[in-house]
PDB file of C-alpha atoms and ligand atoms in Angstrom:
ATOM      1  CA  MET A   1     -20.808   3.242   8.471  1.00 41.00           C
ATOM      2  CA  LYS A   2     -20.175  -0.495   8.295  1.00 47.00           C
ATOM      3  CA  ALA A   3     -17.061  -1.344  10.428  1.00 51.00           C
ATOM      4  CA  PRO A   4     -14.707  -3.471   8.803  1.00 52.00           C
ATOM      5  CA  ARG A   5     -15.253  -7.427   9.640  1.00 81.00           C
ATOM      6  CA  GLU A   6     -13.109  -8.665  12.433  1.00 89.00           C
ATOM      7  CA  MET A   7     -10.596 -10.896  10.388  1.00 91.00           C
ATOM      8  CA  ASP A   8      -9.757  -8.023   8.511  1.00 94.00           C
ATOM      9  CA  ARG A   9      -9.464  -5.796  11.406  1.00 93.00           C
ATOM     10  CA  GLN A  10      -7.070  -8.095  12.769  1.00 95.00           C
ATOM     11  CA  ILE A  11      -4.666  -8.002   9.752  1.00 96.00           C
ATOM     12  CA  ILE A  12      -4.821  -4.546   9.633  1.00 96.00           C
ATOM     13  CA  LEU A  13      -3.832  -4.438  13.585  1.00 96.00           C
ATOM     14  CA  ASP A  14      -1.251  -7.187  12.742  1.00 97.00           C
ATOM     15  CA  HIS A  15       0.346  -5.078   9.905  1.00 98.00           C
ATOM     16  CA  HIS A  16       0.256  -1.749  11.831  1.00 97.00           C
ATOM     17  CA  ARG A  17       1.886  -3.130  15.069  1.00 97.00           C
ATOM     18  CA  ARG A  18       4.626  -5.502  12.935  1.00 98.00           C
ATOM     19  CA  PRO A  19       4.896  -3.538   9.624  1.00 98.00           C
ATOM     20  CA  ARG A  20       6.660  -5.498   6.815  1.00 98.00           C
ATOM     21  CA  HIS A  21       9.674  -4.318   4.739  1.00 98.00           C
ATOM     22  CA  PHE A  22       9.672  -1.621   6.918  1.00 98.00           C
ATOM     23  CA  GLY A  23      13.236   0.663   6.728  1.00 97.00           C
ATOM     24  CA  VAL A  24      15.446   1.564   4.148  1.00 96.00           C
ATOM     25  CA  LEU A  25      15.699  -0.718   1.541  1.00 95.00           C
ATOM     26  CA  PRO A  26      19.361  -1.310   0.194  1.00 90.00           C
ATOM     27  CA  GLU A  27      20.300  -0.740  -3.218  1.00 92.00           C
ATOM     28  CA  ALA A  28      16.822   0.715  -4.254  1.00 95.00           C
ATOM     29  CA  ASN A  29      16.686   2.351  -7.220  1.00 93.00           C
ATOM     30  CA  ARG A  30      13.304   3.691  -7.547  1.00 94.00           C
ATOM     31  CA  VAL A  31      12.036   6.027  -4.804  1.00 94.00           C
ATOM     32  CA  GLY A  32       8.637   7.561  -4.269  1.00 94.00           C
ATOM     33  CA  ALA A  33       7.284   9.995  -1.565  1.00 96.00           C
ATOM     34  CA  GLY A  34       3.438  10.319  -0.681  1.00 97.00           C
ATOM     35  CA  HIS A  35       1.767  12.948   1.407  1.00 97.00           C
ATOM     36  CA  ASN A  36      -1.802  12.576   2.637  1.00 97.00           C
ATOM     37  CA  PRO A  37      -2.501  16.429   3.747  1.00 96.00           C
ATOM     38  CA  VAL A  38      -5.786  15.486   5.250  1.00 94.00           C
ATOM     39  CA  CYS A  39      -4.240  13.114   7.862  1.00 96.00           C
ATOM     40  CA  GLY A  40      -0.992  13.746   7.805  1.00 97.00           C
ATOM     41  CA  ASP A  41       0.528  10.612   6.541  1.00 98.00           C
ATOM     42  CA  GLU A  42       3.353  10.393   5.073  1.00 98.00           C
ATOM     43  CA  VAL A  43       5.309   7.389   3.215  1.00 98.00           C
ATOM     44  CA  GLN A  44       8.085   6.588   1.307  1.00 97.00           C
ATOM     45  CA  VAL A  45       8.294   3.866  -1.069  1.00 97.00           C
ATOM     46  CA  MET A  46      11.471   1.864  -2.324  1.00 97.00           C
ATOM     47  CA  LEU A  47      12.149  -0.730  -4.829  1.00 96.00           C
ATOM     48  CA  ARG A  48      14.914  -2.439  -6.149  1.00 96.00           C
ATOM     49  CA  VAL A  49      13.616  -3.100  -9.858  1.00 95.00           C
ATOM     50  CA  ASN A  50      15.999  -5.743 -11.795  1.00 94.00           C
ATOM     51  CA  GLY A  51      14.766  -5.598 -15.569  1.00 93.00           C
ATOM     52  CA  ASN A  52      11.290  -5.313 -15.217  1.00 94.00           C
ATOM     53  CA  VAL A  53      10.686  -7.554 -12.055  1.00 96.00           C
ATOM     54  CA  ILE A  54      10.451  -6.226  -8.531  1.00 97.00           C
ATOM     55  CA  GLU A  55      13.284  -7.883  -6.320  1.00 97.00           C
ATOM     56  CA  GLN A  56      12.422  -6.124  -3.480  1.00 97.00           C
ATOM     57  CA  ALA A  57       9.897  -3.378  -2.170  1.00 98.00           C
ATOM     58  CA  GLY A  58      10.543  -1.723   1.059  1.00 98.00           C
ATOM     59  CA  PHE A  59       8.853   1.881   3.029  1.00 98.00           C
ATOM     60  CA  THR A  60       9.019   3.981   5.478  1.00 98.00           C
ATOM     61  CA  ALA A  61       6.092   5.857   7.195  1.00 97.00           C
ATOM     62  CA  LYS A  62       4.889   8.349   9.723  1.00 97.00           C
ATOM     63  CA  GLY A  63       1.255   8.556   9.944  1.00 97.00           C
ATOM     64  CA  CYS A  64      -1.980   6.349  10.997  1.00 97.00           C
ATOM     65  CA  ALA A  65      -2.300   2.873  11.532  1.00 96.00           C
ATOM     66  CA  ILE A  66      -4.126   2.547   8.220  1.00 97.00           C
ATOM     67  CA  SER A  67      -1.683   4.043   6.008  1.00 98.00           C
ATOM     68  CA  VAL A  68       1.057   2.264   7.842  1.00 98.00           C
ATOM     69  CA  ALA A  69      -0.705  -1.038   7.842  1.00 98.00           C
ATOM     70  CA  SER A  70      -1.590  -0.345   4.167  1.00 98.00           C
ATOM     71  CA  ALA A  71       2.234   0.546   3.143  1.00 98.00           C
ATOM     72  CA  SER A  72       2.935  -3.140   4.795  1.00 98.00           C
ATOM     73  CA  LEU A  73       0.221  -5.017   2.849  1.00 98.00           C
ATOM     74  CA  MET A  74       1.136  -3.345  -0.148  1.00 98.00           C
ATOM     75  CA  THR A  75       5.396  -4.056  -0.282  1.00 98.00           C
ATOM     76  CA  SER A  76       4.379  -7.390   1.156  1.00 98.00           C
ATOM     77  CA  LEU A  77       2.079  -7.887  -1.962  1.00 98.00           C
ATOM     78  CA  MET A  78       4.624  -6.476  -4.823  1.00 98.00           C
ATOM     79  CA  GLN A  79       7.674  -8.675  -3.776  1.00 98.00           C
ATOM     80  CA  GLY A  80       8.744 -10.715  -7.146  1.00 98.00           C
ATOM     81  CA  LYS A  81       5.685  -9.251  -8.901  1.00 98.00           C
ATOM     82  CA  THR A  82       6.425  -7.635 -12.680  1.00 97.00           C
ATOM     83  CA  LEU A  83       6.330  -3.855 -13.118  1.00 96.00           C
ATOM     84  CA  ALA A  84       3.311  -4.566 -15.372  1.00 96.00           C
ATOM     85  CA  GLU A  85       1.580  -7.090 -12.473  1.00 97.00           C
ATOM     86  CA  ALA A  86       2.656  -4.339  -9.977  1.00 98.00           C
ATOM     87  CA  ARG A  87       0.519  -1.819 -12.004  1.00 97.00           C
ATOM     88  CA  ASP A  88      -2.379  -3.811 -12.475  1.00 97.00           C
ATOM     89  CA  LEU A  89      -2.439  -4.596  -8.427  1.00 98.00           C
ATOM     90  CA  ALA A  90      -2.822  -0.776  -7.964  1.00 98.00           C
ATOM     91  CA  ALA A  91      -5.375  -0.221  -9.992  1.00 97.00           C
ATOM     92  CA  LYS A  92      -7.213  -3.397  -8.197  1.00 98.00           C
ATOM     93  CA  PHE A  93      -6.570  -1.694  -5.220  1.00 98.00           C
ATOM     94  CA  SER A  94      -8.053   1.541  -6.289  1.00 97.00           C
ATOM     95  CA  THR A  95     -10.734  -0.063  -7.713  1.00 97.00           C
ATOM     96  CA  MET A  96     -11.384  -1.416  -4.223  1.00 97.00           C
ATOM     97  CA  MET A  97     -11.386   1.615  -2.501  1.00 97.00           C
ATOM     98  CA  GLN A  98     -14.305   3.061  -4.768  1.00 95.00           C
ATOM     99  CA  THR A  99     -16.647  -0.345  -4.740  1.00 95.00           C
ATOM    100  CA  GLY A 100     -15.646  -2.241  -1.863  1.00 93.00           C
ATOM    101  CA  GLU A 101     -15.138  -5.272  -4.105  1.00 93.00           C
ATOM    102  CA  ALA A 102     -12.079  -7.284  -3.448  1.00 93.00           C
ATOM    103  CA  PRO A 103     -10.554  -9.600  -5.912  1.00 93.00           C
ATOM    104  CA  ALA A 104      -8.422 -12.830  -4.701  1.00 95.00           C
ATOM    105  CA  GLU A 105      -5.171 -11.360  -6.455  1.00 96.00           C
ATOM    106  CA  LEU A 106      -5.328  -8.461  -3.837  1.00 97.00           C
ATOM    107  CA  GLY A 107      -4.605 -11.044  -1.394  1.00 96.00           C
ATOM    108  CA  GLU A 108      -4.129 -10.217   2.260  1.00 96.00           C
ATOM    109  CA  SER A 109      -4.496  -6.559   1.134  1.00 97.00           C
ATOM    110  CA  ALA A 110      -8.071  -7.033   0.733  1.00 96.00           C
ATOM    111  CA  ALA A 111      -8.388  -6.613   4.391  1.00 96.00           C
ATOM    112  CA  LEU A 112      -8.875  -2.997   4.014  1.00 96.00           C
ATOM    113  CA  GLN A 113     -11.802  -3.078   1.821  1.00 95.00           C
ATOM    114  CA  GLY A 114     -14.135  -1.699   4.543  1.00 93.00           C
ATOM    115  CA  VAL A 115     -12.293   1.384   3.961  1.00 94.00           C
ATOM    116  CA  HIS A 116     -14.146   2.250   1.282  1.00 93.00           C
ATOM    117  CA  THR A 117     -16.783   2.933   3.493  1.00 92.00           C
ATOM    118  CA  LEU A 118     -15.166   5.367   5.793  1.00 90.00           C
ATOM    119  CA  HIS A 119     -14.381   8.083   3.243  1.00 85.00           C
ATOM    120  CA  THR A 120     -11.991  10.066   5.295  1.00 89.00           C
ATOM    121  CA  ARG A 121      -9.691   7.262   5.647  1.00 95.00           C
ATOM    122  CA  VAL A 122      -9.589   6.036   1.777  1.00 97.00           C
ATOM    123  CA  LYS A 123      -6.934   8.668   1.414  1.00 97.00           C
ATOM    124  CA  CYS A 124      -4.812   6.732   4.471  1.00 98.00           C
ATOM    125  CA  ALA A 125      -5.089   3.133   2.673  1.00 98.00           C
ATOM    126  CA  SER A 126      -4.660   4.500  -0.735  1.00 98.00           C
ATOM    127  CA  LEU A 127      -0.918   6.830  -0.073  1.00 98.00           C
ATOM    128  CA  ALA A 128       1.725   3.625  -0.213  1.00 98.00           C
ATOM    129  CA  TRP A 129      -0.318   2.247  -3.727  1.00 98.00           C
ATOM    130  CA  LYS A 130      -0.619   5.933  -5.047  1.00 97.00           C
ATOM    131  CA  THR A 131       2.589   6.705  -4.180  1.00 97.00           C
ATOM    132  CA  LEU A 132       3.733   3.282  -6.074  1.00 97.00           C
ATOM    133  CA  GLU A 133       1.675   3.993  -9.118  1.00 95.00           C
ATOM    134  CA  SER A 134       3.277   7.528  -9.688  1.00 92.00           C
ATOM    135  CA  LEU A 135       6.977   5.946  -8.917  1.00 92.00           C
ATOM    136  CA  LEU A 136       6.158   2.792 -11.614  1.00 92.00           C
ATOM    137  CA  GLU A 137       5.335   5.926 -14.040  1.00 87.00           C
ATOM    138  CA  LYS A 138       7.716   8.144 -13.483  1.00 77.00           C
ATOM    139  CA  GLY A 139      10.748   6.631 -11.662  1.00 63.00           C
ATOM    140  CA  THR A 140      11.173   8.937  -9.026  1.00 58.00           C
ATOM    141  CA  THR A 141       8.448  10.957  -7.717  1.00 56.00           C
ATOM    142  CA  GLN A 142       6.136  12.718  -5.000  1.00 57.00           C
ATOM    143  CA  ALA A 143       2.669  11.794  -5.004  1.00 64.00           C
ATOM    144  CA  GLU A 144      -0.079  12.976  -3.080  1.00 63.00           C
ATOM    145  CA  ALA A 145      -3.006  10.826  -2.187  1.00 61.00           C
TER     146      ALA A 145
HETATM  147 ZN1  LIG B 201      -4.051   8.613   7.826  1.00 59.62          ZN
END
């Protein structure tokens, strides 16, 4: 098992200690809930979408450090993105969880690339992204990582 690089670890710890965009998002018009039964992580992702642009993304979560940090990184990345860009980024994140290769578009979220070697934690890291993907597809929904 390869440990995540030190800088990546610092980013993950920081987003766990001080989650960005945490809390109920006022005027959210798309809401999705996700649950990872393996670890017990729960996340709620909220978006305020105007036209085809995500004006704001927010979340609430109860779970392990990786699941919370990942939701914080995901919502940070999604601010101001179009729905098509959001879908594309979520797909890239999913690929990164399989390959460990991080494309530049993922920005700070690439800090989670090392998780791909820690098989039991992939579901923790993916939960917020899977929840986002399913709510982009269906509007308001329930996802399981
Ligand atoms: Zn977890």
